[in-house]
Structure formats: C-alpha cells, structure tokens
Short mmCIF file of C-alpha atoms in Angstrom, two decimals:
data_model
loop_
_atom_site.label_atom_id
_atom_site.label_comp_id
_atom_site.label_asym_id
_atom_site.label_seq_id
_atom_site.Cartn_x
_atom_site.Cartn_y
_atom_site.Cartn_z
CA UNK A 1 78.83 111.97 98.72
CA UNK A 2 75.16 111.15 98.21
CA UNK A 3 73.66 109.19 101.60
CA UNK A 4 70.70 107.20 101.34
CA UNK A 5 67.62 109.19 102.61
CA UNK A 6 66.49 108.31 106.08
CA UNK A 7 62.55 109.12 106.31
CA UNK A 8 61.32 108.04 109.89
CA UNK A 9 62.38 106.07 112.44
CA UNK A 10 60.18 104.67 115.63
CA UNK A 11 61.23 102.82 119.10
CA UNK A 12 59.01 99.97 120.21
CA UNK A 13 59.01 97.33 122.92
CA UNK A 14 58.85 93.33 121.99
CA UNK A 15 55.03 93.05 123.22
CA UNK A 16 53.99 96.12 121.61
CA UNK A 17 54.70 94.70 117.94
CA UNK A 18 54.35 91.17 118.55
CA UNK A 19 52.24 91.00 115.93
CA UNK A 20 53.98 93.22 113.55
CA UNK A 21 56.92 91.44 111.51
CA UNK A 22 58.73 88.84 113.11
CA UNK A 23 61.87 89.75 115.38
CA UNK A 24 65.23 88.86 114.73
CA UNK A 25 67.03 86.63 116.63
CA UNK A 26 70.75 84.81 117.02
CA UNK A 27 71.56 82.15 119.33
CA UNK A 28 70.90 83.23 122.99
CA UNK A 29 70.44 87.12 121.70
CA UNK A 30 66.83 87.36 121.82
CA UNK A 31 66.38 91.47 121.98
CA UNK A 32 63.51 93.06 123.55
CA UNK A 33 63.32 96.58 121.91
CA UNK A 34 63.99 98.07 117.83
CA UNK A 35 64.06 100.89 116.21
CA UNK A 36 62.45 100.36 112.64
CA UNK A 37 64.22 102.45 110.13
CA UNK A 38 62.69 103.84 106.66
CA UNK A 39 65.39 104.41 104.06
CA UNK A 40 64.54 105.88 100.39
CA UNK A 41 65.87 105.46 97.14
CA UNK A 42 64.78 108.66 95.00
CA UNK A 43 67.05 107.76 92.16
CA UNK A 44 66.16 105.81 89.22
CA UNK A 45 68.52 103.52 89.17
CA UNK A 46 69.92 100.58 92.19
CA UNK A 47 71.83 100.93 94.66
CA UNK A 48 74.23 98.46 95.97
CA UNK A 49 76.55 98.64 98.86
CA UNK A 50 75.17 102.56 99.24
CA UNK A 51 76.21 104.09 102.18
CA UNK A 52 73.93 104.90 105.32
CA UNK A 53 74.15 107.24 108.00
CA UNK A 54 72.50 107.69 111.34
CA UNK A 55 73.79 110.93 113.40
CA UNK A 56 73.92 110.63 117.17
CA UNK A 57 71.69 113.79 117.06
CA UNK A 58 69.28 111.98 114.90
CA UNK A 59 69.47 108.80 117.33
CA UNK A 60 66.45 108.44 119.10
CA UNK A 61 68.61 106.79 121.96
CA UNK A 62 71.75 108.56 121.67
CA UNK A 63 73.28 107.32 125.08
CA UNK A 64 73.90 104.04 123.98
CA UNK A 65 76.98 101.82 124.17
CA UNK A 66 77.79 100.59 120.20
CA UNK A 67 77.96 96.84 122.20
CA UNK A 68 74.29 97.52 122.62
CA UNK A 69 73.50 97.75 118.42
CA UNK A 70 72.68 95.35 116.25
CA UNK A 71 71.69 96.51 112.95
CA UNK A 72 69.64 94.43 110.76
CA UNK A 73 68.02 93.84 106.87
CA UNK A 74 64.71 91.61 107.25
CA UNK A 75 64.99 90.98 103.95
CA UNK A 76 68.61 89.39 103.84
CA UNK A 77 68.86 85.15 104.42
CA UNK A 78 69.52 84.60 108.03
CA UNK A 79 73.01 82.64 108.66
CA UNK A 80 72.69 79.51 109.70
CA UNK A 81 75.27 78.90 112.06
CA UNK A 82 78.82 78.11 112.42
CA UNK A 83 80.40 74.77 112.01
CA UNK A 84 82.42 73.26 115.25
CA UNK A 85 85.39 73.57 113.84
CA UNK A 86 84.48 76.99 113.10
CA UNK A 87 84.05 77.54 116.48
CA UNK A 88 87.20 76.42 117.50
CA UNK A 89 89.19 78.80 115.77
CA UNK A 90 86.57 81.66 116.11
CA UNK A 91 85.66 81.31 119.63
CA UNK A 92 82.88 82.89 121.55
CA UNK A 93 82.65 86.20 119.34
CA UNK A 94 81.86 84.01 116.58
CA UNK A 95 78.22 84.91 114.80
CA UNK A 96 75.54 82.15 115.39
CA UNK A 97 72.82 80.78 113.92
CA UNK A 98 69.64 83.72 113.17
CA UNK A 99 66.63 83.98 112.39
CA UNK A 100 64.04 86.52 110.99
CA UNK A 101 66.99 88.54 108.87
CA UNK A 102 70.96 89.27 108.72
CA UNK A 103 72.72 91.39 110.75
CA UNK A 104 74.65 93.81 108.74
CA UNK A 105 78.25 95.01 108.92
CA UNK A 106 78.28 98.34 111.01
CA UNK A 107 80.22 101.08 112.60
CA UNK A 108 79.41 103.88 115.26
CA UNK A 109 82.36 106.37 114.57
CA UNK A 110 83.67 108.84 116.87
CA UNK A 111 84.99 111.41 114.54
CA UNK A 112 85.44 114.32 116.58
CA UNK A 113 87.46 112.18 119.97
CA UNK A 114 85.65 112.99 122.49
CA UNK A 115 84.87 109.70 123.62
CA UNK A 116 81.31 109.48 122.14
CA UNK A 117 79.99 108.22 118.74
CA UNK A 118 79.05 110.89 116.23
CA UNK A 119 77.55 108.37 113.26
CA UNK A 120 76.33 105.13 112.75
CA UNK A 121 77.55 104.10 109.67
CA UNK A 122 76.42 100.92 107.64
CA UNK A 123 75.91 100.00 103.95
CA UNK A 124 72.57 98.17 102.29
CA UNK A 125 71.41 97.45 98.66
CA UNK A 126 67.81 98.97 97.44
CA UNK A 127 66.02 99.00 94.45
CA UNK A 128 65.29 102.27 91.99
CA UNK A 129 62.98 104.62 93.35
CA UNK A 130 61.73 102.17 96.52
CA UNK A 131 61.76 102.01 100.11
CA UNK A 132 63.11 99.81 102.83
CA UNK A 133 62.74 98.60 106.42
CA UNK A 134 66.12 98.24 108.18
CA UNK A 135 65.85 97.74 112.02
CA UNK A 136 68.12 98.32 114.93
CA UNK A 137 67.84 95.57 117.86
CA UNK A 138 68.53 96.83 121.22
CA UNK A 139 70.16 94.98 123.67
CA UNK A 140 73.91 93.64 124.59
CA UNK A 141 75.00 91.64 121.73
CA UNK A 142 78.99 90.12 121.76
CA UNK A 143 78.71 87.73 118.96
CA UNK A 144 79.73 88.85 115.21
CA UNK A 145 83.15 89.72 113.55
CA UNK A 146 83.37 92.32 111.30
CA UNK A 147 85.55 91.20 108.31
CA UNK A 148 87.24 94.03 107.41
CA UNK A 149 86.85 95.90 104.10
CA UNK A 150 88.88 99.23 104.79
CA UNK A 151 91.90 99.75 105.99
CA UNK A 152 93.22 103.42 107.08
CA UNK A 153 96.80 104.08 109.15
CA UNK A 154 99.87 106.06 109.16
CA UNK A 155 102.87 104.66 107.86
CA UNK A 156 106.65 105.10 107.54
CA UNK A 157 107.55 104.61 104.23
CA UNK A 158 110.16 105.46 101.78
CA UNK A 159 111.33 107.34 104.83
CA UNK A 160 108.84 109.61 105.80
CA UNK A 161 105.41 109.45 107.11
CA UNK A 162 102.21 108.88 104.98
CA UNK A 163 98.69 108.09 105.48
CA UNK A 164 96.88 105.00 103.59
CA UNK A 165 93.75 104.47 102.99
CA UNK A 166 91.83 101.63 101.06
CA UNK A 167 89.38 99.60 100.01
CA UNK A 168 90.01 96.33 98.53
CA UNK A 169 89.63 97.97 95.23
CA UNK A 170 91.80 100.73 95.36
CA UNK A 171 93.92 102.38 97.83
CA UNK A 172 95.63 105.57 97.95
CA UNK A 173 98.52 107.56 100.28
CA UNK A 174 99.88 110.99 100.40
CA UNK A 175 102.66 111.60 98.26
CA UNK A 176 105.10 115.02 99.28
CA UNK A 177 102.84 115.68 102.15
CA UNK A 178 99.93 117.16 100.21
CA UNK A 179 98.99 115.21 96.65
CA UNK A 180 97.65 111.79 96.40
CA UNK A 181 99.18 108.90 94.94
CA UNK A 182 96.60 106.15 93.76
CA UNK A 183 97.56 102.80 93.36
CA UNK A 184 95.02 99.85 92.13
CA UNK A 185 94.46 95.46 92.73
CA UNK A 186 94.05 93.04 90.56
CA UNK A 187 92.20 91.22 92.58
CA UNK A 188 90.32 92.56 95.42
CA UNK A 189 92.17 92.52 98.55
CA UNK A 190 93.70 94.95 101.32
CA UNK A 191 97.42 95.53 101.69
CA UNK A 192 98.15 98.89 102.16
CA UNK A 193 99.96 97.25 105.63
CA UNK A 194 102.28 95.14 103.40
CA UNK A 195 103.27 98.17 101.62
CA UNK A 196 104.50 100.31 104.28
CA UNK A 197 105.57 97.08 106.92
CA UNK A 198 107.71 95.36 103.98
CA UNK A 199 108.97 98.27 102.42
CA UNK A 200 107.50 97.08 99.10
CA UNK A 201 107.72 99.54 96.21
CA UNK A 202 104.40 100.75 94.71
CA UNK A 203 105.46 100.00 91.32
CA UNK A 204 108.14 96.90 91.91
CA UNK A 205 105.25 95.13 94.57
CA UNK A 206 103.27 93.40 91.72
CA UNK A 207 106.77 91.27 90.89
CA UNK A 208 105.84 89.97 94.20
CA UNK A 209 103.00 89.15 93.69
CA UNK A 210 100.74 90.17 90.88
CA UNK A 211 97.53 90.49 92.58
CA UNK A 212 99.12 93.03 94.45
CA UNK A 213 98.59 95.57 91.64
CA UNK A 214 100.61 98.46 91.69
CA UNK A 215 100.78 102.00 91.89
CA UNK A 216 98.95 103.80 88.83
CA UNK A 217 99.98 107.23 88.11
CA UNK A 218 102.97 109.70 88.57
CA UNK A 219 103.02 112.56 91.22
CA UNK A 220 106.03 114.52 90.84
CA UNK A 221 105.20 118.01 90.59
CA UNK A 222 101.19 117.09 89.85
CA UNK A 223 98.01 117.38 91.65
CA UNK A 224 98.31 113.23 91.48
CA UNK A 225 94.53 112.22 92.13
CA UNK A 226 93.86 114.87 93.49
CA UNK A 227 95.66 118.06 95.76
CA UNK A 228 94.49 121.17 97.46
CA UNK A 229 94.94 124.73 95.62
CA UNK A 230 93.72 128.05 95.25
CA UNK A 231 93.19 130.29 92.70
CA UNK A 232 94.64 133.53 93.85
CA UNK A 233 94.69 135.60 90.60
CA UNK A 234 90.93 136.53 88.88
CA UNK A 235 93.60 137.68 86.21
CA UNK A 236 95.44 134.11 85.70
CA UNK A 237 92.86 131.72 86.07
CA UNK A 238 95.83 129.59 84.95
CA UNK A 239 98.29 130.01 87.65
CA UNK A 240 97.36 128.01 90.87
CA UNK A 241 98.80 128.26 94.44
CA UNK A 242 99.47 124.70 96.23
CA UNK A 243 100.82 124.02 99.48
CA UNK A 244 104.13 122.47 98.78
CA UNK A 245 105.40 125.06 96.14
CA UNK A 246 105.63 128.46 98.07
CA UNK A 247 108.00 131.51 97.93
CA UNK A 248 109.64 129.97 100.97
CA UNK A 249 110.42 126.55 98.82
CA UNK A 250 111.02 128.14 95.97
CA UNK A 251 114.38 129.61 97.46
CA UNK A 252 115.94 126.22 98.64
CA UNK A 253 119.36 125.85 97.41
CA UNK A 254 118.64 122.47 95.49
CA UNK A 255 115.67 121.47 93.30
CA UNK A 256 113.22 119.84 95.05
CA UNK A 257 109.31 118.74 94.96
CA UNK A 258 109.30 118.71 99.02
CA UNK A 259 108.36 122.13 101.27
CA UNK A 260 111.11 123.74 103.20
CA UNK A 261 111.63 123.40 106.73
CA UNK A 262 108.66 122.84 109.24
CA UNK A 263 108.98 125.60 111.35
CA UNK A 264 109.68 128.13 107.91
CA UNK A 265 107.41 126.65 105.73
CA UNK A 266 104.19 124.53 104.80
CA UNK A 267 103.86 121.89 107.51
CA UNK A 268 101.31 118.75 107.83
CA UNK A 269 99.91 116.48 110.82
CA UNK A 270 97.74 113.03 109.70
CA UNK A 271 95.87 111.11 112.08
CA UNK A 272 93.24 108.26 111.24
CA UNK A 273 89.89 108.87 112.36
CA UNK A 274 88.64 105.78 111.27
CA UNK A 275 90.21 102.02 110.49
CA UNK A 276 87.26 100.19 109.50
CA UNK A 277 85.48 97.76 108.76
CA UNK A 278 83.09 99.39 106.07
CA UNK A 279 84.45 102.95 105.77
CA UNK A 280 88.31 104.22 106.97
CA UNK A 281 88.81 107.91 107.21
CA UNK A 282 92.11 110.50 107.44
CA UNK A 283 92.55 113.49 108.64
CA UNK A 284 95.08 115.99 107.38
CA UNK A 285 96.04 118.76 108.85
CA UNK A 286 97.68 121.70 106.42
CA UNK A 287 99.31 124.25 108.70
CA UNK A 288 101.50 127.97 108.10
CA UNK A 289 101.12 128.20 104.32
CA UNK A 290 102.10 131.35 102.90
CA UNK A 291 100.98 131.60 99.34
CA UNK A 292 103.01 134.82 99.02
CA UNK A 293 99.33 136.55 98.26
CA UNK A 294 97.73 134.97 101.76
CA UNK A 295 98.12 132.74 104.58
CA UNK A 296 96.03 129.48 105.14
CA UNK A 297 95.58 126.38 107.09
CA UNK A 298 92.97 123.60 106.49
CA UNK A 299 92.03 120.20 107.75
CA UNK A 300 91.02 117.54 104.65
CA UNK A 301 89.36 114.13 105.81
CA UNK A 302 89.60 111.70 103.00
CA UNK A 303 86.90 108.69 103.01
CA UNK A 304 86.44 105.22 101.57
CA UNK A 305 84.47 102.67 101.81
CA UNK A 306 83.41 99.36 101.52
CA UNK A 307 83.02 97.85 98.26
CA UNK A 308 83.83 100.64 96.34
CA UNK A 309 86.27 102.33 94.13
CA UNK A 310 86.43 105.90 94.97
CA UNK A 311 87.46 107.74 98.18
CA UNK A 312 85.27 111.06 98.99
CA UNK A 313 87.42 113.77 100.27
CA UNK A 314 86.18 116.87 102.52
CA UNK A 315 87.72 120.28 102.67
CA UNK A 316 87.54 123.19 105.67
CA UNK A 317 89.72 126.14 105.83
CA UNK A 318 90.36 126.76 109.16
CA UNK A 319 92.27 130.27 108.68
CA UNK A 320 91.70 132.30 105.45
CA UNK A 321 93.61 135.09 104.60
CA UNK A 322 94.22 136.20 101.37
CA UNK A 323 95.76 139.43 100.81
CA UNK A 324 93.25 142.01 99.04
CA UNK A 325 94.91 145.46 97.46
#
C-alpha cells in the first residue's frame, strides 16, 4: 500500500502564528494550538481519496486523547452549518458552522489493544507531483459525525463464523476459513450487516434488491481473491501447500473443502481491529498447520478503505518450520 509522504510537521501556539494563515474555527471550538502538516505527492499523476498516516511515534504529542484532534484541509469549503431541523434529529454532536477550512473524516486506531492509539489515519486529494498543508487543531472538540464508509465485523453465516469487510464498493468475507470470497454493488452502499443479520444469500440477495449486487466469483477448492500458500517444492513450482488441504484433511472419510477437526488440524481465530469510518481492518489468525513438509502459523490483517475498490492484505509468519533434508 503506497501512503502519502509526510515531510515535516511543526507545533505552534495561536499568538505565535497569528499572522500566518488564518485558523480554523467551528461554532464555539475556537482551538488555541496546530500542528501544520506537509504531505507530498511524488507521483505524476492525482491522487484522490489517498490514504494518510501519522504514527503515534511520529506524533509530536503522542499523549493525546483522539477527543482532543481535529484534523483539517485549508483548502476544502468550510460547512456552513446545520439546519434546525437538522439539529433536532442530530443533536449536540452535530458539526456546525466553520470557518477557515473543513475538517476531515479521521481515525486514531489502536491496532495492537493496548489501550493506546498506534495511527492516525485520514484520507485527502492532491495534485501530481505537489505539496500540501493539512493541519491538526488541538483542543477538546465533541461536534462532528463520522458517516461511515467501512464496515468490518464477524459474522455467523451460513452457519459458521466469517469476517466481512467493505467498502461501499466492494466487500469481501472468508470463505472455508482461509480463501476470500469477493462480492460487488451496484450502487455504492454498505451491507455486509444485512448479509450475515438476514441470512441473505450472496448470490440470491440482488433478487432483493438489485443494488445489493451480489457475490462475484466461485471459491470451492480456489485461492478465491486471494488465499495464503507456500511453495514447498523448488522441484514443483506447480504444486502449492494451503492451509485447508493438509495430510490430516486429506484422510477424512467424506469429500470435503473444510479442514479436519480443530484440535487435529488447521485451525483459525478472526477478530476486527478496526470498524471504521474511513478504513476497517481483520485480523486472522492461522494456527497448527502441518503441511506434511513443515509446520506454520501466521496472522493476516486484511484492509480497506474509504472510497475505494481494493482491500490491502498483510502477511507475518509467526512460526516457520519447514522441514529441510
């Protein structure tokens, strides 16, 4: 996944810069301190909706509640404010009228549960090979909802348990434990929840509604969109090793595209690390696979975000052992 390029970032009190560019502003939130951000655009080509992220580590306040963040594009039209009967149905939380720039749809993700954030996480257009100011106000701010974009949970459905994850593009789950199943909208929308709360068929859902889309491809005994393997064999570059088909599996007494028993076989654990709004993540956990020629277990975090079409996925083998004559 390619991140937009951070190049500098600088803290500064309201007096200091009073006479730098003007300070953003939204109803009664009237911050006191930013952090001006420099993000660059090396390609030759535009970016929209790419996504941006801030470590904690590269935080020049990392001890700071995400209540306490505003993040902002100067450049954006400022809202102008909510109508009353807006208001009534919104309530307090409800975004009001700004000035000096837009206040952009953001995250701050704890991904490793530990109680504190890890990334800030946000999304901005910029031009071909430019640069950009984004600032980040300071300051308790309450008032903005964050319309969802992603969506990322762990569902029963078609009686067993699957992760979903999606943007209003696409969305995809795990199909047999292990290989994903993609499915795709005809108009943009999220829905995953319908799926696996209704008991709606991936394929039968669009006679629902059409707009619902449906599920895309076949799984079976495929890769799907995409599975974990190996390639244990320098001599049979062909033959490939996956998860769910293992010597274990293999001597089931009926035909089958699922592992064996937990305890005897291949085994999984999912958990969402993130549900939202601009980028959902899940984490899966493979666990006791015996290849026949090694034993592994990994953890995969798939990604998607906002806005876009594709989900990024992440691999790390946390035991390795392949057997070596």
């Amino acid at each position: 996944m390619r991140y937009l390029t951070l190049v500098s970032a600088a803290l500064a009190s309201h007096c200091v810069l009073a006479g730098d560019s003007p300070w953003y502003e939204q109803g009664n939130f009237r911050p006191v301190q930013r952090l001006e951000f420099t993000l660059s655009n090396s390609l030759d080509f535009d970016r929209q909706n790419a996504s941006v992220v801030i470590r904690r580590a590269d935080f020049p306040v990392p001890d700071v509640h995400e209540m306490w963040v505003t993040v902002v594009d100067p450049n954006l039209p400022p809202y102008e404010g909510p109508s009353e009967e807006l208001l009534v149905v919104q309530g307090g939380h409800q975004l009001r009228a700004e000035s000096n720039g837009h206040a952009a749809f953001h995250q701050m993700d704890d991904l490793d549960k530990d109680g504190i954030w890890d990334e800030l996480f946000f999304q901005t257009d910029i031009e071909a090979n430019s640069e950009k100011t984004i600032y980040i106000y300071l300051g308790q701010n309450i008032r903005g909802w964050n319309e969802h974009y992603t969506h990322a949970n762990i569902g029963s459905y078609a009686r067993h348990l699957m992760p979903f994850w999606e943007s209003e593009n696409v969305g995809w789950k795990i199909w047999f434990a292990n290989a994903v199943d993609v499915y795709a909208k005809r108009r943009p929308m999220l829905m995953s929840h319908r799926l696996y709360m209704e008991n709606l068929d991936g394929y039968g859902v669009s006679a629902i509604d059409r707009d619902l889309g449906s599920d895309i491809q076949r799984v079976a005994g495929s890769f799907g969109g995409g599975a974990i393997c190996l390639f244990e064999d320098p001599e049979k570059p062909g033959a490939v090793s996956m998860p769910r088909f293992t010597p274990t599996q293999s001597e089931l007494p009926f035909r089958s595209s699922w592992n064996a028993g937990q305890i005897s076989d291949t085994r999984y654990a999912y958990d969402v690390v993130v549900n939202g709004p601009v980028r959902s993540m899940i984490r899966i956990k493979g666990m006791n696979w015996n290849s026949g020629n090694g034993f592994y277990e990994y953890e995969q975090t798939y990604t998607v975000f906002a806005k876009q079409s594709y989900t990024a996925s992440k691999v790390e083998f946390t035991t390795f052992s392949p057997e070596v004559d």
